[in-house]
mmCIF file of N, CA and C in Angstrom:
data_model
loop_
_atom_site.group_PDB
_atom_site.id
_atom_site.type_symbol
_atom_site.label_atom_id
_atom_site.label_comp_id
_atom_site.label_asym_id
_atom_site.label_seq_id
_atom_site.Cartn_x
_atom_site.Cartn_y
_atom_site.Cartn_z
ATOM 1 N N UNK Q 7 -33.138 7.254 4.333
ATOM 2 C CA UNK Q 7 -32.127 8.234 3.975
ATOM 3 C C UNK Q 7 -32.788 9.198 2.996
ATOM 4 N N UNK Q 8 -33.027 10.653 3.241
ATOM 5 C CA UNK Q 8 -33.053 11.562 2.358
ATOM 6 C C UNK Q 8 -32.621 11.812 1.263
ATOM 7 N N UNK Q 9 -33.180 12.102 0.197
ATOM 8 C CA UNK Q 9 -32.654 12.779 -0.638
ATOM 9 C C UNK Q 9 -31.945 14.012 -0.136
ATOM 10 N N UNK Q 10 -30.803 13.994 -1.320
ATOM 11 C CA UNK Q 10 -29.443 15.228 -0.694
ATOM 12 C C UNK Q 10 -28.811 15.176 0.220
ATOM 13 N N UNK Q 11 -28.973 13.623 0.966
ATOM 14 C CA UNK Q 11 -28.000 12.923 2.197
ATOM 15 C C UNK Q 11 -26.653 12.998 1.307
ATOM 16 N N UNK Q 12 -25.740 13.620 2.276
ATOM 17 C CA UNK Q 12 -24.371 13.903 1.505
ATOM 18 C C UNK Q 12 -23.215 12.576 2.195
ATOM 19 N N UNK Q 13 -22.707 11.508 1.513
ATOM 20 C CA UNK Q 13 -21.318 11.004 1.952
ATOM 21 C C UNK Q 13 -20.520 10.627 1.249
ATOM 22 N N UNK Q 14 -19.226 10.179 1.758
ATOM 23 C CA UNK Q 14 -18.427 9.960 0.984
ATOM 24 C C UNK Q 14 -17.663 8.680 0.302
ATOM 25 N N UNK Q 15 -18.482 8.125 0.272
ATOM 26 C CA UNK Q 15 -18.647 6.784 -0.934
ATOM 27 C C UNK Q 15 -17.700 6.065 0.551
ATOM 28 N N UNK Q 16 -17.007 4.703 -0.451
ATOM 29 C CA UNK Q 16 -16.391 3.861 0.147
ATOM 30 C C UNK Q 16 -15.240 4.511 1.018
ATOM 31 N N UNK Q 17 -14.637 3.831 1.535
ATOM 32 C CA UNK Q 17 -13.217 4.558 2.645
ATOM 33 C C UNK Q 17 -12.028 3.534 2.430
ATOM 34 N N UNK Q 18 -10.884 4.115 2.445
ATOM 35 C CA UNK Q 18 -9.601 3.203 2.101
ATOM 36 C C UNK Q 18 -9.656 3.352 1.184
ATOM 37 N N UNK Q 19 -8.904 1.955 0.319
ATOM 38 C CA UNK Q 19 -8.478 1.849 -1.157
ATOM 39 C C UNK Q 19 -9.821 1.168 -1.735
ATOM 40 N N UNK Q 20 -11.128 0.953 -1.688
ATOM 41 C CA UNK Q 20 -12.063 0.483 -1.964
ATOM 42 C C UNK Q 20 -12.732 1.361 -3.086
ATOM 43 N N UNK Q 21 -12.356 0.993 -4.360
ATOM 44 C CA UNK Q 21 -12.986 1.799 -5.439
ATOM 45 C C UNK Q 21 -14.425 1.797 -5.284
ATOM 46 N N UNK Q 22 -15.386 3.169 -5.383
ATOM 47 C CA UNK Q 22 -16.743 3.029 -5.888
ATOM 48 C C UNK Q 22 -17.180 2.437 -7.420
ATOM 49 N N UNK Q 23 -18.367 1.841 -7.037
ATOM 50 C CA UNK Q 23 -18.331 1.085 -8.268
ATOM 51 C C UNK Q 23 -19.816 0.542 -7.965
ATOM 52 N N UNK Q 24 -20.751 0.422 -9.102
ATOM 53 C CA UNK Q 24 -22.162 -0.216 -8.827
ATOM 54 C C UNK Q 24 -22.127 -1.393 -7.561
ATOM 55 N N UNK Q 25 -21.040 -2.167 -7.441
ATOM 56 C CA UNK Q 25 -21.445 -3.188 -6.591
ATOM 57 C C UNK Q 25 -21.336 -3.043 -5.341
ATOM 58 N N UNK Q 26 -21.160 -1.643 -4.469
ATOM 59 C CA UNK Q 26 -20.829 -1.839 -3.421
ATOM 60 C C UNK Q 26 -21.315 -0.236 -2.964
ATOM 61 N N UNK Q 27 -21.426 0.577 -3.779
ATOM 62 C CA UNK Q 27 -22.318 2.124 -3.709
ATOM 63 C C UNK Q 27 -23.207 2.021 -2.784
ATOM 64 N N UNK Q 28 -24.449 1.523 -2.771
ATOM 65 C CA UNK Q 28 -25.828 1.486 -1.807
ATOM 66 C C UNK Q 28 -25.080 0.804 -0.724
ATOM 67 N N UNK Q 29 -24.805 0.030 -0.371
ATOM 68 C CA UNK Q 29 -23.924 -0.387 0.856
ATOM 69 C C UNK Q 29 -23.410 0.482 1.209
ATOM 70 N N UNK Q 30 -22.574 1.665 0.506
ATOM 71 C CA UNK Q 30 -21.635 2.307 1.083
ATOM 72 C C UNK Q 30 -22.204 3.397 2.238
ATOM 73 N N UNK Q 31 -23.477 4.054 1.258
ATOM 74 C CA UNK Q 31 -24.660 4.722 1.314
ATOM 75 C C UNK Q 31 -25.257 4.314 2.384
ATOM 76 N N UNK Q 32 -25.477 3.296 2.781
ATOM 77 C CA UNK Q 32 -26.477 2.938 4.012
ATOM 78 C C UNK Q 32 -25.448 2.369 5.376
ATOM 79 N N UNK Q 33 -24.552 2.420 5.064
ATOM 80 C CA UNK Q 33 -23.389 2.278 5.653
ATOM 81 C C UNK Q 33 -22.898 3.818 6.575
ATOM 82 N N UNK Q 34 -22.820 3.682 5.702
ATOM 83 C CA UNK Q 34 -22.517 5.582 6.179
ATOM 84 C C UNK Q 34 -23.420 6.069 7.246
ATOM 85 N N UNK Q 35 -24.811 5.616 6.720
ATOM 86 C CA UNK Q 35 -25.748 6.663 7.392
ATOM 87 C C UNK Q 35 -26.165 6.079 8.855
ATOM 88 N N UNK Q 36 -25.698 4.647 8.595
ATOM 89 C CA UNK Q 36 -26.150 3.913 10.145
ATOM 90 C C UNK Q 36 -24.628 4.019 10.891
ATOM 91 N N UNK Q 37 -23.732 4.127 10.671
ATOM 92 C CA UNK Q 37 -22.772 4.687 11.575
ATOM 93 C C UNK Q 37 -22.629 6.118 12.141
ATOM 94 N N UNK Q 38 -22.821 7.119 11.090
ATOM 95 C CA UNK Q 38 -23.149 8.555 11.368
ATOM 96 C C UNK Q 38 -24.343 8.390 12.648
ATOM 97 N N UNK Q 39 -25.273 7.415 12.590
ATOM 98 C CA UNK Q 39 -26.394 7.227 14.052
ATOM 99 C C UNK Q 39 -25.550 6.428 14.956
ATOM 100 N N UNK Q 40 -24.759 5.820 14.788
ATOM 101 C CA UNK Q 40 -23.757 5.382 15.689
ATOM 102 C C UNK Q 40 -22.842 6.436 16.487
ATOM 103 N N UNK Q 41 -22.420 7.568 15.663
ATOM 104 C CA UNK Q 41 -21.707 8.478 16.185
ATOM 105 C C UNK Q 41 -22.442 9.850 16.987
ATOM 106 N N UNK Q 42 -23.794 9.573 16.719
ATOM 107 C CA UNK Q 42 -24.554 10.367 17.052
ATOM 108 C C UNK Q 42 -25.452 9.687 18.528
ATOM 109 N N UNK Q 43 -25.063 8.845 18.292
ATOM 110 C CA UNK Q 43 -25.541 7.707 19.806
ATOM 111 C C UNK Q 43 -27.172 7.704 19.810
ATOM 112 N N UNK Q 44 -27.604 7.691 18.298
ATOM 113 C CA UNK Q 44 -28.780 7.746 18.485
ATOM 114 C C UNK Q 44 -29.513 5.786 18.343
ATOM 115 N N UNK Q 45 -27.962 5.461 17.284
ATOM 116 C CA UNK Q 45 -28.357 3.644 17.557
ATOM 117 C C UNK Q 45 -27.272 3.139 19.012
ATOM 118 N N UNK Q 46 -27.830 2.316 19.453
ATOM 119 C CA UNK Q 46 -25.987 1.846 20.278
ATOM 120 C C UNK Q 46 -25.075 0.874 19.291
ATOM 121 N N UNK Q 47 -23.823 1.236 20.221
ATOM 122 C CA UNK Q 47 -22.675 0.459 19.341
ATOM 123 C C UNK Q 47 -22.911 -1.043 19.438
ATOM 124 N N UNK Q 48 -24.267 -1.505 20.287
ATOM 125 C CA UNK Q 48 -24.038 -3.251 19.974
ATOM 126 C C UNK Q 48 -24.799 -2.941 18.414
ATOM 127 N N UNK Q 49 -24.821 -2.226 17.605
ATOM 128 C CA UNK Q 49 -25.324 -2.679 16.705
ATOM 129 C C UNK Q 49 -24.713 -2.691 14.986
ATOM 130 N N UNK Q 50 -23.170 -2.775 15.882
ATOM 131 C CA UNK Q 50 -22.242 -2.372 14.935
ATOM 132 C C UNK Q 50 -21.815 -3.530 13.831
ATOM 133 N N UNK Q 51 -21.969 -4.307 14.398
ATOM 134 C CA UNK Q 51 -21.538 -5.863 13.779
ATOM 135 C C UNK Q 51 -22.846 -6.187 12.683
ATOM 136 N N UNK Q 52 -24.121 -5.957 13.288
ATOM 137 C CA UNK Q 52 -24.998 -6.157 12.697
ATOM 138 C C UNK Q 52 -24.757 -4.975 11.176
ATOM 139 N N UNK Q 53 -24.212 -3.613 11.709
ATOM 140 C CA UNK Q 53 -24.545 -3.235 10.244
ATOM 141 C C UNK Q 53 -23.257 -3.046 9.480
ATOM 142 N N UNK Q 54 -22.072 -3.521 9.795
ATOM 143 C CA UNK Q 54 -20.933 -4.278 8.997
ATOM 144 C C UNK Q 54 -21.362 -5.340 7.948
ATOM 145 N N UNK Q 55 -22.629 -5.914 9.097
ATOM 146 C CA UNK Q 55 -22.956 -7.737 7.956
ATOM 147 C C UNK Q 55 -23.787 -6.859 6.566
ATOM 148 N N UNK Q 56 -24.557 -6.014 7.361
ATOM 149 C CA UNK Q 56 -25.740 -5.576 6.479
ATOM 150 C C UNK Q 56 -24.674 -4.885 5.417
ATOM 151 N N UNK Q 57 -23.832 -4.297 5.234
ATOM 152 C CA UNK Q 57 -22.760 -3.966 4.512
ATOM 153 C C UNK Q 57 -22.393 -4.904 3.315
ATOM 154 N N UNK Q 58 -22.273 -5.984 3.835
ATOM 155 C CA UNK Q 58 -21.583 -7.055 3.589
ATOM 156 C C UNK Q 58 -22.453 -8.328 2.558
ATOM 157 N N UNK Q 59 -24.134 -8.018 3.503
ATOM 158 C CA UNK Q 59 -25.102 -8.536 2.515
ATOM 159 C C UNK Q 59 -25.289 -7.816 0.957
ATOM 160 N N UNK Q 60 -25.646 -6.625 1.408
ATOM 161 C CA UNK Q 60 -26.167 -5.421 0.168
ATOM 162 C C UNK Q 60 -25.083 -5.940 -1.181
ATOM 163 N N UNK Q 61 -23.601 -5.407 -0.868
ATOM 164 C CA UNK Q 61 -22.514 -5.880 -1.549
ATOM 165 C C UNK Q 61 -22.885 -7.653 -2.538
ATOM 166 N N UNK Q 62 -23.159 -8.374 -1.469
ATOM 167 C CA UNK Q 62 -23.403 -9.554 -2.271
ATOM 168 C C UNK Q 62 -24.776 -9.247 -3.075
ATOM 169 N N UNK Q 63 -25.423 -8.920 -2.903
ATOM 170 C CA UNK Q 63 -27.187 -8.241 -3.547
ATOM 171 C C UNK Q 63 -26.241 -7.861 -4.868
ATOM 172 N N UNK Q 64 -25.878 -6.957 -4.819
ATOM 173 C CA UNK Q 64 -25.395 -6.016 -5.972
ATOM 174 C C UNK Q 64 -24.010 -6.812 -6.842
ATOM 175 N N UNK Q 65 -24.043 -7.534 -6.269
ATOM 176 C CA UNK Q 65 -22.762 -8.646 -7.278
ATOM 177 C C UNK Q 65 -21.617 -8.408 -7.108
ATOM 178 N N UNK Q 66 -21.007 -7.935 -5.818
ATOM 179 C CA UNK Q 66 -19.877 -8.542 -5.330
ATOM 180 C C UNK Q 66 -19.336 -9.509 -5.104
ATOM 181 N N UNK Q 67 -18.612 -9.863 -5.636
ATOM 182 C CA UNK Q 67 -18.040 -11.882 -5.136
ATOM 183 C C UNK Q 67 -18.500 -11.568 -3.802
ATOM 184 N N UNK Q 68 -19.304 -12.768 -3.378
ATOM 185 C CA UNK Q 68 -19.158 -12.922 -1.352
ATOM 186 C C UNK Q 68 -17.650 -13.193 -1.045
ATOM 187 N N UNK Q 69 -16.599 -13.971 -1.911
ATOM 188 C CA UNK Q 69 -15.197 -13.822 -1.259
ATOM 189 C C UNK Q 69 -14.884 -12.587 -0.822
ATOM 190 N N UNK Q 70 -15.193 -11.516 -1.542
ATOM 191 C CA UNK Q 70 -14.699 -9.966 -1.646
ATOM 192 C C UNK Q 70 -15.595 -9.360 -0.680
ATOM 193 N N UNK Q 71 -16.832 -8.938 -0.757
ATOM 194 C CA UNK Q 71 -17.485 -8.692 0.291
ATOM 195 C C UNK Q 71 -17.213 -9.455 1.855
ATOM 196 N N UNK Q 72 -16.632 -10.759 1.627
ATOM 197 C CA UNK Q 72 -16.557 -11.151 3.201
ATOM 198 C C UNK Q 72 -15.321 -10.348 3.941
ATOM 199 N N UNK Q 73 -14.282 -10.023 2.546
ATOM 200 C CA UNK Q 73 -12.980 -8.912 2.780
ATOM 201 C C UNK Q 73 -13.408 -8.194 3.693
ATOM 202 N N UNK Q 74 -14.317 -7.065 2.802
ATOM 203 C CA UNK Q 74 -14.884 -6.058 3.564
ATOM 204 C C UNK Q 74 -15.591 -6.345 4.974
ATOM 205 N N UNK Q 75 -16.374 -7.174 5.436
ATOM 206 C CA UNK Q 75 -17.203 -7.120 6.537
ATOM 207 C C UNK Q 75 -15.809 -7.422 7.198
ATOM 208 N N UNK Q 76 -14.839 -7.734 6.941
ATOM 209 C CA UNK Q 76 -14.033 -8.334 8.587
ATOM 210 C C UNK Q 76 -12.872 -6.490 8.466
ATOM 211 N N UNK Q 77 -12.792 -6.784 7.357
ATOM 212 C CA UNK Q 77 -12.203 -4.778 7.637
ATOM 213 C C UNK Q 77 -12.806 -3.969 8.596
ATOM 214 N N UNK Q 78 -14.066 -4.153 8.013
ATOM 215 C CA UNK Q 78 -15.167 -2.758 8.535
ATOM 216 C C UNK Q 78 -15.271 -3.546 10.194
ATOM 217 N N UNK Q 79 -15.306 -4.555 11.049
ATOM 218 C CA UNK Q 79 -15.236 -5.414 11.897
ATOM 219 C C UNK Q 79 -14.094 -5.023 12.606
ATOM 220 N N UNK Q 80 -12.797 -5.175 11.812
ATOM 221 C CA UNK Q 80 -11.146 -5.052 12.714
ATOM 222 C C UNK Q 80 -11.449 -3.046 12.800
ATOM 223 N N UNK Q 81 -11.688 -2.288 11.752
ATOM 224 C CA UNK Q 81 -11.321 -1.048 11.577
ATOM 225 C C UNK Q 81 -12.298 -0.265 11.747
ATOM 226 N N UNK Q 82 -13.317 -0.987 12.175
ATOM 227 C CA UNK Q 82 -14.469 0.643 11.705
ATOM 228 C C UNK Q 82 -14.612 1.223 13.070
ATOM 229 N N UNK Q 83 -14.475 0.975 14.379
ATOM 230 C CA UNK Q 83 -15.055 0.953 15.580
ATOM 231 C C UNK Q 83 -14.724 2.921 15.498
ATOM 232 N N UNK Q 84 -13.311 2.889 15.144
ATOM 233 C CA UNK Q 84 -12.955 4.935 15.574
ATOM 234 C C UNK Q 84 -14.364 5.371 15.098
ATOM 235 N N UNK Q 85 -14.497 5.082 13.664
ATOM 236 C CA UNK Q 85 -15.381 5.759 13.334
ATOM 237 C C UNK Q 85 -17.241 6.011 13.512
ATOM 238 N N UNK Q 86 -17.226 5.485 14.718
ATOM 239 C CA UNK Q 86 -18.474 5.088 15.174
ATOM 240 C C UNK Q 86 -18.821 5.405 16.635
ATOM 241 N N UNK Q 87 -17.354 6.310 17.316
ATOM 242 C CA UNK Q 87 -17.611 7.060 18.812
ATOM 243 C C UNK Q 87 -17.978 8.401 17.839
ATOM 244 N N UNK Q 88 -18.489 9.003 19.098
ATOM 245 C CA UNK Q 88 -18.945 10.441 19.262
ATOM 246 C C UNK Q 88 -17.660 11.097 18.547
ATOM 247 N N UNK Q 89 -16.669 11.024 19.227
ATOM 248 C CA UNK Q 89 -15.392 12.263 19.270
ATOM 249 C C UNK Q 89 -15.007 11.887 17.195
ATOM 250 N N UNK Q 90 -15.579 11.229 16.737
ATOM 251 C CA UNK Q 90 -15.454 11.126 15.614
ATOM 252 C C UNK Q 90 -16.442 11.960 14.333
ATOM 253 N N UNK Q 91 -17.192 13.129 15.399
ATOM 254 C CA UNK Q 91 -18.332 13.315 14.765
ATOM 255 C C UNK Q 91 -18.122 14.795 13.898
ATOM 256 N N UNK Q 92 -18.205 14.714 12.600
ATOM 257 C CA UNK Q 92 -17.487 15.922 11.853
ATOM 258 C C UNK Q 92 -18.491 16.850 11.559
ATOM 259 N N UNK Q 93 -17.727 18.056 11.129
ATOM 260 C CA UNK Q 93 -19.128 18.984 10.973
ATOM 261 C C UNK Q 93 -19.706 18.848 10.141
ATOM 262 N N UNK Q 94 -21.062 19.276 10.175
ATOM 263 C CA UNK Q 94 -22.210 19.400 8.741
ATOM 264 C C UNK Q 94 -21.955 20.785 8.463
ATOM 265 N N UNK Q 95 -21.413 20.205 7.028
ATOM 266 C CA UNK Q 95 -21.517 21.872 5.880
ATOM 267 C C UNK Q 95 -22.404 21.827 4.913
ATOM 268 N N UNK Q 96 -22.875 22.632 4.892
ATOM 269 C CA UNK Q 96 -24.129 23.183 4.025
ATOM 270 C C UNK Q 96 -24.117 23.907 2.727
ATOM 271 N N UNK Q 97 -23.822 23.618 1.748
ATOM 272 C CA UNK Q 97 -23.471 24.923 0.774
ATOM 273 C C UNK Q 97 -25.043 25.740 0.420
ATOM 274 N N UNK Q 98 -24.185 27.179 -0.257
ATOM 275 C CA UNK Q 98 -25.528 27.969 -0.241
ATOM 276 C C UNK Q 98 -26.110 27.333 -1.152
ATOM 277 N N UNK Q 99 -27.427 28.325 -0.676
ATOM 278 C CA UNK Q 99 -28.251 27.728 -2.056
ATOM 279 C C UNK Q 99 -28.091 29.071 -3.324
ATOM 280 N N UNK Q 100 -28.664 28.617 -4.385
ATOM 281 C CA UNK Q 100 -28.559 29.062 -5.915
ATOM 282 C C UNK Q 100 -29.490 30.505 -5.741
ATOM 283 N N UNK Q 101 -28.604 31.566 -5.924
ATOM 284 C CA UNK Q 101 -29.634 32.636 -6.161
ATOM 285 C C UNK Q 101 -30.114 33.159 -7.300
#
């Protein structure tokens, strides 16, 4: 992931917060390749867990993180077709 990769933290009622940020972050960016059909969708489960690991890395209770992997599992699928794919905005740059 680039520097100046732009997203938007956690989704739902899931406060950002050190323990679950980089997850959110790498989360993001492997579904955005999901929606872009550049990974396939069998590899969706796999990066729910990877979600789900990072979270425990960073000191999420695993009770709480296991929350999340079966959310992102029941709920994430919309967000991982094509027709889900939003535009890239660019702001200017500084003159």
């Amino acid at each position: 992931i680039l520097n100046g990769y732009a997203w938007d933290g956690s989704s739902g009622p899931i406060e950002d917060n050190s323990k679950n940020i980089r997850a959110s972050l790498l989360h993001d960016a492997l579904y955005q390749l999901l929606r872009t059909q550049l990974l396939k969708i069998d590899n969706k489960k796999k990066i729910d867990m990877l979600y789900r690991d990072i979270c425990i890395e960073d000191k999420t209770a695993k009770f709480i993180a296991n929350i999340y992997y079966y959310i992102l599992l029941a709920l994430g699928k919309p967000y991982t077709e094509p027709r889900s794919k939003r535009e890239i905005k660019i702001a200017p740059k500084k003159r």
